Tab-separated table of N, CA and C and ligand atoms in Angstrom:
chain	number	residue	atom	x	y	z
R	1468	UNK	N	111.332	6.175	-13.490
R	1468	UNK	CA	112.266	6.229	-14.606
R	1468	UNK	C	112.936	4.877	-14.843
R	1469	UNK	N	112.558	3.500	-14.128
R	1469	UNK	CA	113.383	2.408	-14.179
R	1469	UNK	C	112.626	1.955	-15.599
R	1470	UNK	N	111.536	2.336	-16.244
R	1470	UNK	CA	111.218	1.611	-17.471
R	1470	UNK	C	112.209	2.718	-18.853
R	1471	UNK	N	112.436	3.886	-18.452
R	1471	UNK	CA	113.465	4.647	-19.180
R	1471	UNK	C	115.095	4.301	-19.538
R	1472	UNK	N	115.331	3.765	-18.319
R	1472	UNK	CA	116.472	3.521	-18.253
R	1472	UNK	C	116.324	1.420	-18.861
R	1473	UNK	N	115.346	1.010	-19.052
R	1473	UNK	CA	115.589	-0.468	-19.275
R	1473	UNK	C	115.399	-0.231	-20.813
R	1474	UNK	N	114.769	0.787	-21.748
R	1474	UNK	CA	114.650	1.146	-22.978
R	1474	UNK	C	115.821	1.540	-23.517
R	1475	UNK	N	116.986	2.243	-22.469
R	1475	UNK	CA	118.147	2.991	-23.463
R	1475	UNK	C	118.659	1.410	-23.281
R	1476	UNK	N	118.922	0.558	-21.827
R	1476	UNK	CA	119.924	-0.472	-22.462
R	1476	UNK	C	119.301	-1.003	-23.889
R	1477	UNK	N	117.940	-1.693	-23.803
R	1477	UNK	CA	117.214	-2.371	-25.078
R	1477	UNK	C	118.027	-1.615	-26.209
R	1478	UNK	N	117.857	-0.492	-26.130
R	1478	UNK	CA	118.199	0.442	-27.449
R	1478	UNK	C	119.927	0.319	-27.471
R	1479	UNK	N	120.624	0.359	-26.709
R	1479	UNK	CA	121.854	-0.240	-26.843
R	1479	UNK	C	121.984	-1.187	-26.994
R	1480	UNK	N	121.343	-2.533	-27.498
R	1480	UNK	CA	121.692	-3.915	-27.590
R	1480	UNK	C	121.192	-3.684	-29.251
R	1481	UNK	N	119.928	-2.953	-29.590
R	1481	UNK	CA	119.336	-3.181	-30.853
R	1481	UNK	C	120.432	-1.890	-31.674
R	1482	UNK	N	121.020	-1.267	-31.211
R	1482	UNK	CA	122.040	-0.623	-31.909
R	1482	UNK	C	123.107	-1.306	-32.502
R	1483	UNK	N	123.941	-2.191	-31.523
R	1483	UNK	CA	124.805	-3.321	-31.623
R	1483	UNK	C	124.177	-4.240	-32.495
R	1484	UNK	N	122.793	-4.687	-32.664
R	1484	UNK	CA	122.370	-5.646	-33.699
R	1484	UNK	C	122.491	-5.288	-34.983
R	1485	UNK	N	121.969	-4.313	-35.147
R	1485	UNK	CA	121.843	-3.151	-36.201
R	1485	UNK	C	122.871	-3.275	-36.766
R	1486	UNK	N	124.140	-2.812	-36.242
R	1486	UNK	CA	125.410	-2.947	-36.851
R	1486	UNK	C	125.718	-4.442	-37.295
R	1487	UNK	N	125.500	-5.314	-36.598
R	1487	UNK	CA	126.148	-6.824	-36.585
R	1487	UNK	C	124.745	-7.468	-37.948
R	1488	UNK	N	124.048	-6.885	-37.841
R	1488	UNK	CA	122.960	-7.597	-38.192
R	1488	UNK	C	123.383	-7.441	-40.455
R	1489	UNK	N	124.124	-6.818	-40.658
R	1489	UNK	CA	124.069	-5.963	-41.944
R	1489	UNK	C	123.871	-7.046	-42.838
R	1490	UNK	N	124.449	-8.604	-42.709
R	1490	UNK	CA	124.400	-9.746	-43.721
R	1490	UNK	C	122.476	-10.640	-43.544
R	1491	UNK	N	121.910	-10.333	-42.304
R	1491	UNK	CA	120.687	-9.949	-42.417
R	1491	UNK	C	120.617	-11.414	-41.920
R	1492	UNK	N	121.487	-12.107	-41.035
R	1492	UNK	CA	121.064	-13.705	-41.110
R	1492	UNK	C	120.044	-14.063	-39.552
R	1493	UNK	N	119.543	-12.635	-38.893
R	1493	UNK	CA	118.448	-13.475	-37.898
R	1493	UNK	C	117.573	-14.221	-38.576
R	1494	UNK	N	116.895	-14.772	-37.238
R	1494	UNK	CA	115.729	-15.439	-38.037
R	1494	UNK	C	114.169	-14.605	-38.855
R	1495	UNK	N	113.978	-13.790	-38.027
R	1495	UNK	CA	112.920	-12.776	-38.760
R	1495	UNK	C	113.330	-12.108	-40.365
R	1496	UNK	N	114.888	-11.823	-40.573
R	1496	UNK	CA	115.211	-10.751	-41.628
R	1496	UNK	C	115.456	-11.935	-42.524
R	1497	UNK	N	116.109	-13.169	-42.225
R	1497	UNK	CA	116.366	-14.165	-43.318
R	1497	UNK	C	115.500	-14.898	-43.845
R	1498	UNK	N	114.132	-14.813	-42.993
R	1498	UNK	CA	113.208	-15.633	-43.526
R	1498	UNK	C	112.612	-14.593	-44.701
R	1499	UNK	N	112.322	-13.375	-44.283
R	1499	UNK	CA	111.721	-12.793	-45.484
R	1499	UNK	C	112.447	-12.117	-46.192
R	1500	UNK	N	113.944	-12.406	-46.150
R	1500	UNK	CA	114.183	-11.997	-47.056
R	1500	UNK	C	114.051	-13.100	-48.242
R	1501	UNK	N	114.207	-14.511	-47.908
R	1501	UNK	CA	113.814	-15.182	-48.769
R	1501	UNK	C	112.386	-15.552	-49.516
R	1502	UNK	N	111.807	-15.104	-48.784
R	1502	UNK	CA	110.554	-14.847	-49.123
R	1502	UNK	C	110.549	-13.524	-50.632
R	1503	UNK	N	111.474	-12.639	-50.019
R	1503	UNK	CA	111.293	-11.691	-51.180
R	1503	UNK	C	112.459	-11.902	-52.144
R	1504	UNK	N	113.446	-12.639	-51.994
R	1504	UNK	CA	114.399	-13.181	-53.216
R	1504	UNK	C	113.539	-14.282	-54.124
R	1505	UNK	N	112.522	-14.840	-53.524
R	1505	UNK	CA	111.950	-15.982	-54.551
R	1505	UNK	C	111.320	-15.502	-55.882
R	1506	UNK	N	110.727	-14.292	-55.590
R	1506	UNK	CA	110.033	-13.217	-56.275
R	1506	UNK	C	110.916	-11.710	-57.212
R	1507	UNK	N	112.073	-12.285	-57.117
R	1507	UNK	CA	113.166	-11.084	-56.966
R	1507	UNK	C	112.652	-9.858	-58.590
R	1508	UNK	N	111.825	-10.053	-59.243
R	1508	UNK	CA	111.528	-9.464	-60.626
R	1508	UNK	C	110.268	-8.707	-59.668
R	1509	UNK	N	109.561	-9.024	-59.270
R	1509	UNK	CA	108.534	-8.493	-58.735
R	1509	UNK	C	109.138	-7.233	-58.060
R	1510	UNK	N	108.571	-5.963	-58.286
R	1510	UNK	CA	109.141	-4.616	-57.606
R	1510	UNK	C	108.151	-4.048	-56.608
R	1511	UNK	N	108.617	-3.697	-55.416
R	1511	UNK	CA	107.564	-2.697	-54.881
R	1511	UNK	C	107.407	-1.320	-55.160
R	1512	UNK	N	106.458	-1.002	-54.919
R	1512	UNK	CA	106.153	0.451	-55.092
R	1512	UNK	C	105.544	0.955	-54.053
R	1513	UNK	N	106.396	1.999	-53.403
R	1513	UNK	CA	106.249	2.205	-52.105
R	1513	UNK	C	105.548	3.754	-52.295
R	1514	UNK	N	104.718	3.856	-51.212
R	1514	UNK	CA	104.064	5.355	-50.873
R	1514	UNK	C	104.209	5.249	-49.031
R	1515	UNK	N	104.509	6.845	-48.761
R	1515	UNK	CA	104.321	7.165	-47.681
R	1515	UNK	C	103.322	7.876	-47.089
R	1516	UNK	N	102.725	7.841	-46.181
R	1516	UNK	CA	101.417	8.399	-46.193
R	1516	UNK	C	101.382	8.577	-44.087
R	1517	UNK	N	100.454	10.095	-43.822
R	1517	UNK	CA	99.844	10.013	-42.688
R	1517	UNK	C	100.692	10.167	-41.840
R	1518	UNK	N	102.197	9.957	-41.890
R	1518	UNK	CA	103.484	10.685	-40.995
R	1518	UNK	C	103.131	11.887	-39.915
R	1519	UNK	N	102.966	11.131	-39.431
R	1519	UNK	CA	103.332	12.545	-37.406
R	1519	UNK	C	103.646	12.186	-36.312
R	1520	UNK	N	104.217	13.343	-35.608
R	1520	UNK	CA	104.689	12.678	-34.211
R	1520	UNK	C	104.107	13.235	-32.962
R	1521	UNK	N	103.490	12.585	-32.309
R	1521	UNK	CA	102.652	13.520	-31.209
R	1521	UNK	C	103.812	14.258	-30.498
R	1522	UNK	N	103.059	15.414	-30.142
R	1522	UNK	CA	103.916	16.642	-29.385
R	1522	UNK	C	104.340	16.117	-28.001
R	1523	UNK	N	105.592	16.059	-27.910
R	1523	UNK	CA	105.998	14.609	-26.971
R	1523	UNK	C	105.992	15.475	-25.409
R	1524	UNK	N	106.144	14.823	-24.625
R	1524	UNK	CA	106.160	15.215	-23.626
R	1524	UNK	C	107.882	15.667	-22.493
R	1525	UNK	N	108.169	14.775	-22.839
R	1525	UNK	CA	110.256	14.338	-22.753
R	1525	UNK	C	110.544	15.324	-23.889
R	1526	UNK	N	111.111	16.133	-23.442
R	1526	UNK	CA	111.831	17.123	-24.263
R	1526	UNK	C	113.073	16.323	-25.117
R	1527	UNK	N	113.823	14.726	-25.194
R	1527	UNK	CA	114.416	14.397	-25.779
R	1527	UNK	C	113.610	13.044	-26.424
R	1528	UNK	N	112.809	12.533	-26.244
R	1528	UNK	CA	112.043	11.403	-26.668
R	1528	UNK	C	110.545	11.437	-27.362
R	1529	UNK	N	110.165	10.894	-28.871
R	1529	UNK	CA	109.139	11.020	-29.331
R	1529	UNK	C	108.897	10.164	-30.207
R	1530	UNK	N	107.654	9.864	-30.103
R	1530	UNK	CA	107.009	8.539	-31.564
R	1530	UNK	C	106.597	8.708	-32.643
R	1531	UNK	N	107.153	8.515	-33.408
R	1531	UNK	CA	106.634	8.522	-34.986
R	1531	UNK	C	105.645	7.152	-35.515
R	1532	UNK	N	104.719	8.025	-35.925
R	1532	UNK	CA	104.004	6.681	-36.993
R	1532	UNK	C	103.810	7.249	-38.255
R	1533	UNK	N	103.475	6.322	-39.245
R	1533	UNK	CA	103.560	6.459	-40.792
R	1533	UNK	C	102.937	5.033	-41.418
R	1534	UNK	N	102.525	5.267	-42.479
R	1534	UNK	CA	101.927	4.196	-43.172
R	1534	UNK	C	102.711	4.004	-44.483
R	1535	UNK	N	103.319	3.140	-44.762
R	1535	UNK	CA	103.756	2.452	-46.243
R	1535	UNK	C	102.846	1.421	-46.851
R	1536	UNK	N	102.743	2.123	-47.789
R	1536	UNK	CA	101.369	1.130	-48.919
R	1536	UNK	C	102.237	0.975	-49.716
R	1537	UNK	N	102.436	0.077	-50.156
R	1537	UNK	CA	103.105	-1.073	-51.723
R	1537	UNK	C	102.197	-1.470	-52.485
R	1538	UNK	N	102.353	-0.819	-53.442
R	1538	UNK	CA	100.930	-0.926	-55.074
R	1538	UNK	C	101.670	-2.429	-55.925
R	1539	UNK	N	102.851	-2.657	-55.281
R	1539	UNK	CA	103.912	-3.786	-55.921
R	1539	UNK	C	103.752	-4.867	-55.960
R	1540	UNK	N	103.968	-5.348	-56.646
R	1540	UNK	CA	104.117	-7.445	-56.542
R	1540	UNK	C	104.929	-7.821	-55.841
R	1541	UNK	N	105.782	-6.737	-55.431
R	1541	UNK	CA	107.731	-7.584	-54.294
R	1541	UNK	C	107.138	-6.506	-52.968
R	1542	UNK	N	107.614	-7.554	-52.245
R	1542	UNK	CA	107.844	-7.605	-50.696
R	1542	UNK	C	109.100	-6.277	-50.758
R	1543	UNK	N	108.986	-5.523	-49.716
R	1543	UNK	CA	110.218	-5.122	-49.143
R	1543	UNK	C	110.544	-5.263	-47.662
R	1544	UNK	N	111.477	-4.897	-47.147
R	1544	UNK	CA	111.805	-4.514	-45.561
R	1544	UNK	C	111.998	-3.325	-45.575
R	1545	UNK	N	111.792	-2.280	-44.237
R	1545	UNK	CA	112.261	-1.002	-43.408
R	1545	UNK	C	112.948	-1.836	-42.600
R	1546	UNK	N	114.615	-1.312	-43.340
R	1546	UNK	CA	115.582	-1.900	-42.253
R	1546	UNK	C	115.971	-0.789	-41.446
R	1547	UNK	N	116.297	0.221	-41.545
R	1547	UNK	CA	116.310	1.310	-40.551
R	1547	UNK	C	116.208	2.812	-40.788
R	1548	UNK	N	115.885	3.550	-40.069
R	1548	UNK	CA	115.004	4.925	-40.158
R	1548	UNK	C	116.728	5.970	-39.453
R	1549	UNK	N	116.287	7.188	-40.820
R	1549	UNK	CA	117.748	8.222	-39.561
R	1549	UNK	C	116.831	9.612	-40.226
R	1550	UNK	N	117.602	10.033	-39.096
R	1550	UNK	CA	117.033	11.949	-39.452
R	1550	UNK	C	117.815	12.976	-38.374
R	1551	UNK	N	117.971	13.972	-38.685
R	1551	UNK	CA	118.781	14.694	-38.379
R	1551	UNK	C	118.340	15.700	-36.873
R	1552	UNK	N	116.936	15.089	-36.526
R	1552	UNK	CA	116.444	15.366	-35.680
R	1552	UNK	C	116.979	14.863	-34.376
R	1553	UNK	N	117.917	13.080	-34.188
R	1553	UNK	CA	118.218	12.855	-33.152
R	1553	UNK	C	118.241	10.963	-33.690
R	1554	UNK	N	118.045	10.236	-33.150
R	1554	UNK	CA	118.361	8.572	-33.259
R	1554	UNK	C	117.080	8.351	-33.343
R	1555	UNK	N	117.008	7.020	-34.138
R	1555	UNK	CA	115.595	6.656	-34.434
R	1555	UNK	C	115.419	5.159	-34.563
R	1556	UNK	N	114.975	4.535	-33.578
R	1556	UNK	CA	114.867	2.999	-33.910
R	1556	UNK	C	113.575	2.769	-34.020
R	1557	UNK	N	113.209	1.035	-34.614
R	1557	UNK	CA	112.090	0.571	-34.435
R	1557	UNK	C	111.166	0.001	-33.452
R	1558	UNK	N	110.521	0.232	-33.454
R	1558	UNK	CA	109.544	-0.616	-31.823
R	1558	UNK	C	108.349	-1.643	-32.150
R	1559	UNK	N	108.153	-2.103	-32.340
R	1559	UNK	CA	106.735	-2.958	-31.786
R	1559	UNK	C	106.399	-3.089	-30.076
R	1560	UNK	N	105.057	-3.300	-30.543
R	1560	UNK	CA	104.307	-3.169	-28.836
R	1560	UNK	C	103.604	-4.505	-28.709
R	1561	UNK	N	104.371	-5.042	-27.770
R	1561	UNK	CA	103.560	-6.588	-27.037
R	1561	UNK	C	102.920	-6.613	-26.111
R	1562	UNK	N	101.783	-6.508	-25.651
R	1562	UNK	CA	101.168	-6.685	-23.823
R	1562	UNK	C	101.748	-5.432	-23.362
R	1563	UNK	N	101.058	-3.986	-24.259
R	1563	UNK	CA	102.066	-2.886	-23.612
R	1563	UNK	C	103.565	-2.777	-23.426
R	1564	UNK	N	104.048	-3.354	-23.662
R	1564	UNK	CA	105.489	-2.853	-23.749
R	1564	UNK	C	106.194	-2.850	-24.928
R	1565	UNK	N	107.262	-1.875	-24.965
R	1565	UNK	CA	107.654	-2.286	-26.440
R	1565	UNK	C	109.446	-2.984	-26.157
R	1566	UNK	N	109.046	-2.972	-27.614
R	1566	UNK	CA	111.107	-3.583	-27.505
R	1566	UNK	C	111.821	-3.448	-29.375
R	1567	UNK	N	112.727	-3.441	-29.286
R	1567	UNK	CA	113.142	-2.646	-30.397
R	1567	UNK	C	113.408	-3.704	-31.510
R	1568	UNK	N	113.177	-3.658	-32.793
R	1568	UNK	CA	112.840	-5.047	-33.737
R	1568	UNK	C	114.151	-4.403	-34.754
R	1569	UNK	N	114.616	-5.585	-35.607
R	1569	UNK	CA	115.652	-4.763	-36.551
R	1569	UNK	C	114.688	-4.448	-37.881
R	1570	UNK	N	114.068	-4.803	-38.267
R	1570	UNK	CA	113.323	-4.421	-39.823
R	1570	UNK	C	111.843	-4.322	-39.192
R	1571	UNK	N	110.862	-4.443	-40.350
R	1571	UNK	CA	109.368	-4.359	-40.521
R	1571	UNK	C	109.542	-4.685	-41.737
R	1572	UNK	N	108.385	-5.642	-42.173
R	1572	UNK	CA	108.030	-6.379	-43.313
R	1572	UNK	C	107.086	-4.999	-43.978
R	1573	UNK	N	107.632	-5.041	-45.317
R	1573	UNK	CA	106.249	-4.183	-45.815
R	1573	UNK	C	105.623	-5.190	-47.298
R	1574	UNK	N	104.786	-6.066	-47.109
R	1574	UNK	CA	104.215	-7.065	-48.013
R	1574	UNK	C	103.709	-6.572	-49.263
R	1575	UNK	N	103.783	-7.260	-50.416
R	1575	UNK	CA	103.645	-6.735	-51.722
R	1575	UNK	C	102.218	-6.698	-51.662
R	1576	UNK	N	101.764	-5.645	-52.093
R	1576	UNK	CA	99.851	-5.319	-52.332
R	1576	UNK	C	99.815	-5.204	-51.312
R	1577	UNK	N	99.981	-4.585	-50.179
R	1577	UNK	CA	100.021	-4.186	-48.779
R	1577	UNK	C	100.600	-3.387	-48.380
R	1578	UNK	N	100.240	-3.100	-46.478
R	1578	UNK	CA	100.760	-2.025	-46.543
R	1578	UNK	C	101.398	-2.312	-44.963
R	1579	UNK	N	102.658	-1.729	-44.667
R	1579	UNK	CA	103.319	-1.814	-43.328
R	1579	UNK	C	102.338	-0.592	-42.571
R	1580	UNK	N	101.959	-0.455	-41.059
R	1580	UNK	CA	100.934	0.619	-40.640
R	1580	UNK	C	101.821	0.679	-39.184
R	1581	UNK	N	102.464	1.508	-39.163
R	1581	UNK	CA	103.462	2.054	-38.077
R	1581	UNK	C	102.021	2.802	-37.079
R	1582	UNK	N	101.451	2.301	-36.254
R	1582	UNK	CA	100.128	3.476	-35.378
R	1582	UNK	C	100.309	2.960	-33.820
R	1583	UNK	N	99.828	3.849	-33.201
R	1583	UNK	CA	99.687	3.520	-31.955
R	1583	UNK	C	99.182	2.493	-31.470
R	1584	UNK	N	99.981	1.887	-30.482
R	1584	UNK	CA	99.687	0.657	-29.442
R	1584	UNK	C	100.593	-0.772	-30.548
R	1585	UNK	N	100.585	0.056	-31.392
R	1585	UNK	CA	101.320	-1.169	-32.429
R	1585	UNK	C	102.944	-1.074	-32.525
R	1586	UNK	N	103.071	-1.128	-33.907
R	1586	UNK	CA	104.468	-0.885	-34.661
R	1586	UNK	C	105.026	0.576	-34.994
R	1587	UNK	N	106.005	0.905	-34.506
R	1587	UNK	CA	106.001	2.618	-34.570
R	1587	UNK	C	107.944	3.109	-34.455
R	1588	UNK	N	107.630	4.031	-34.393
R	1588	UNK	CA	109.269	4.538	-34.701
R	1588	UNK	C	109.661	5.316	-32.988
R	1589	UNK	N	110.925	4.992	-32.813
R	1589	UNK	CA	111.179	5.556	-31.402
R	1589	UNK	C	112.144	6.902	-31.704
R	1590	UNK	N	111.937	8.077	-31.260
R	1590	UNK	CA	112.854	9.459	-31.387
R	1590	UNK	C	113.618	9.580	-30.656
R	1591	UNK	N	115.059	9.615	-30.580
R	1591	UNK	CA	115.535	10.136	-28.979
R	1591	UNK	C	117.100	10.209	-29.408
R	1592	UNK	N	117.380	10.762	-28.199
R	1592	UNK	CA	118.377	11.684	-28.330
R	1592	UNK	C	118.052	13.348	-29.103
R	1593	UNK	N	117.129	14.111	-28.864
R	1593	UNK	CA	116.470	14.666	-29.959
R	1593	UNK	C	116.927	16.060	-29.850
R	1594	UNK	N	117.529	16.796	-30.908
R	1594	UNK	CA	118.357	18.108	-30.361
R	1594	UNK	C	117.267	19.023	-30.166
R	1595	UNK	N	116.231	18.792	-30.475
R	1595	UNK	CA	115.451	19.813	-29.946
R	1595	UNK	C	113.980	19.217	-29.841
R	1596	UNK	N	113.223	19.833	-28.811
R	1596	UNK	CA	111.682	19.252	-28.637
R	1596	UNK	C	110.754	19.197	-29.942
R	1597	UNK	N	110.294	18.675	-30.423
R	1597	UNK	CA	109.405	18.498	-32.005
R	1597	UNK	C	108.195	19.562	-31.299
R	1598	UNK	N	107.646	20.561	-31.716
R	1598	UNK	CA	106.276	21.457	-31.374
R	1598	UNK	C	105.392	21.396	-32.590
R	1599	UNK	N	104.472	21.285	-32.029
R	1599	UNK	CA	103.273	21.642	-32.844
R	1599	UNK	C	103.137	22.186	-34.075
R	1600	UNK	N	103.068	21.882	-35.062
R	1600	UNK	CA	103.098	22.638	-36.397
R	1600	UNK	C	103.990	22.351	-37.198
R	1601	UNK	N	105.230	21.672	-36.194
R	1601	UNK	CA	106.491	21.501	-37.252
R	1601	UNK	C	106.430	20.160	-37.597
R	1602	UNK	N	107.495	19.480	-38.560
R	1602	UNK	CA	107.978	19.031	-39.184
R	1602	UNK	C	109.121	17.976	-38.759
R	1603	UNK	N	109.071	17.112	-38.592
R	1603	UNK	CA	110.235	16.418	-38.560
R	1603	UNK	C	110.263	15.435	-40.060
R	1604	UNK	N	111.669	15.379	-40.210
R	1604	UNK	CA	112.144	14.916	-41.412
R	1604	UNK	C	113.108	13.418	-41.314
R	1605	UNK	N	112.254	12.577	-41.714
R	1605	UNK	CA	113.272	11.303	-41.586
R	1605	UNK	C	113.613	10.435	-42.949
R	1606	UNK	N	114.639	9.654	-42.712
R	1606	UNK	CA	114.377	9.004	-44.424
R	1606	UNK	C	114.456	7.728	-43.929
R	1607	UNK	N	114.048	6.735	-44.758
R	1607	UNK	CA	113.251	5.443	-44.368
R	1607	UNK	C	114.714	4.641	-45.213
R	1608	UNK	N	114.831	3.794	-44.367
R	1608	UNK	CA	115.809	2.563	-45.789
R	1608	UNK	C	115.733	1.489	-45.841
R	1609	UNK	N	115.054	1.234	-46.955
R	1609	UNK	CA	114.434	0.047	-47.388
R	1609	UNK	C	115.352	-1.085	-48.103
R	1610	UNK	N	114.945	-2.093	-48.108
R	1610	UNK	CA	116.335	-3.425	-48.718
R	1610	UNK	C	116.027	-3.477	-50.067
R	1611	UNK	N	115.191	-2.868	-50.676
R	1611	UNK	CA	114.605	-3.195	-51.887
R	1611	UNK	C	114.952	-1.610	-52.663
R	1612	UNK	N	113.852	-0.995	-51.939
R	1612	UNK	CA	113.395	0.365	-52.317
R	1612	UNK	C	114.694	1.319	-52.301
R	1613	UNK	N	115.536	1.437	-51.302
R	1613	UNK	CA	116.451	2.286	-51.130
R	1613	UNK	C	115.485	3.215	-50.116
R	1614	UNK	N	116.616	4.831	-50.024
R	1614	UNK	CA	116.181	5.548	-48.835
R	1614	UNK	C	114.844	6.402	-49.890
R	1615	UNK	N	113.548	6.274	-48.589
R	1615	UNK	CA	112.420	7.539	-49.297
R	1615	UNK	C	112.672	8.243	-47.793
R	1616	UNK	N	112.460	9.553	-48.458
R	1616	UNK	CA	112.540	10.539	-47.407
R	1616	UNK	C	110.610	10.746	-47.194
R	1617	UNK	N	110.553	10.897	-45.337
R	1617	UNK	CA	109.034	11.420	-45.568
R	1617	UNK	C	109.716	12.484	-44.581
R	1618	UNK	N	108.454	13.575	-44.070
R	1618	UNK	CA	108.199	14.567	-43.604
R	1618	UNK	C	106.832	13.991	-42.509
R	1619	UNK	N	107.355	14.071	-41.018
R	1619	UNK	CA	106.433	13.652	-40.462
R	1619	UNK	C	105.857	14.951	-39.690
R	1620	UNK	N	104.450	15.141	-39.853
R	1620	UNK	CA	103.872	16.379	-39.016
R	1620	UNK	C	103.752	16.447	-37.617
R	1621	UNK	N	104.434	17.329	-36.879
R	1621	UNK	CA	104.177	16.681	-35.204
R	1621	UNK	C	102.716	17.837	-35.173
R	1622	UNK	N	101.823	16.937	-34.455
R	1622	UNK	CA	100.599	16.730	-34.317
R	1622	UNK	C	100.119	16.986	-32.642
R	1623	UNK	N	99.175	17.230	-31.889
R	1623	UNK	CA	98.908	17.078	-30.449
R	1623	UNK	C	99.208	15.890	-30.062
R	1624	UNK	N	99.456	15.943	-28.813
R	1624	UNK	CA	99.670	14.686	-27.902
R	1624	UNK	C	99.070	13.739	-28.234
R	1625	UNK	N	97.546	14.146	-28.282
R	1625	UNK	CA	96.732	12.932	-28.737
R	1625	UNK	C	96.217	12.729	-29.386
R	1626	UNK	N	96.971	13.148	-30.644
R	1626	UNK	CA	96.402	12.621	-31.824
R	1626	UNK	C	96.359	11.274	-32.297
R	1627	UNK	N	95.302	10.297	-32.706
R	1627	UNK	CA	95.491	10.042	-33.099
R	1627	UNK	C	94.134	9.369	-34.889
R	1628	UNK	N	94.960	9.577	-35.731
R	1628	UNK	CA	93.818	9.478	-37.124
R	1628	UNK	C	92.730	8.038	-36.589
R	1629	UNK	N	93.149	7.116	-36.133
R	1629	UNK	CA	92.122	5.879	-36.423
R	1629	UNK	C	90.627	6.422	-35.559
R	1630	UNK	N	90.536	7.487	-34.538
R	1630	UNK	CA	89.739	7.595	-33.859
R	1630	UNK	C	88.829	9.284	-34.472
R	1631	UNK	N	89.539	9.750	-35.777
R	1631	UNK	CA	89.029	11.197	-35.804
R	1631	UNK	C	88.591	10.821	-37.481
F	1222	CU	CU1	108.950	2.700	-28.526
């Protein structure tokens, strides 16, 4: 459990960023955001697609992935994810491990791809275990787009689409 317990501090430091972070001046969120102010007429058009969460194993902890495709000429960011299911931060995965990021770029004519071993959403604190068949409900909030709500399907353990 010592890699459990080094994830809630992580997740307590990227909580504290989160909050501090709102004028957006790290180096990752300020660079693109200028990237997407240069373009500021250009709009995205966001779709959600492919949302589920494998049937987790930790009765309080679970991963979400989802795909955002932008049909748009403008860049956006996923600055942060909430749902009523429990706390929800972002993760990327480096050399197997992850660590918690404040945004995700979602590039104009492109698409952000939240999937396993990659970029993905962390569940926890979760009032109840996600099972098979159901539904979890999160809404996404974007710097551009505003909040889209998706509906993510929790799916088997091992699901996952790139291999079926
Ligand atoms: Cu994670």
């Amino acid at each position: 459990m010592r890699r459990r317990g080094a994830l809630i501090a992580a997740i307590a430091v990227a909580g504290s960023l989160a909050l501090a972070g709102c004028g957006g001046d790290t180096d990752t969120s300020s660079k693109s955001q200028a990237k997407a102010e240069s373009k500021s007429d250009a709009k995205p058009e966001l779709k959600i697609s492919g949302g589920f969460v494998p049937e987790p194993a930790m009765a309080d902890m679970a991963a979400g992935f989802l795909t955002v495709t932008n049909a748009g000429a403008g860049a956006d960011q996923l600055t942060s994810v909430t749902s009523d299911i429990g706390e929800v931060t972002m993760h990327s995965t480096k050399d197997q491990s992850m660590k918690p990021v404040k945004s995700f770029d979602v590039p104009a004519n492109g698409a952000l791809k939240l999937e396993r071993g990659g970029n993905h959403l962390m569940l926890q604190k979760l009032k109840h275990k996600p099972k098979l068949g159901e539904k979890v409900s999160v809404e996404l909030h974007f710097a551009k787009s505003g909040t889209v709500k998706a509906e993510l399907d929790v799916k088997a353990a091992n699901h996952n689409p790139k291999t079926q």
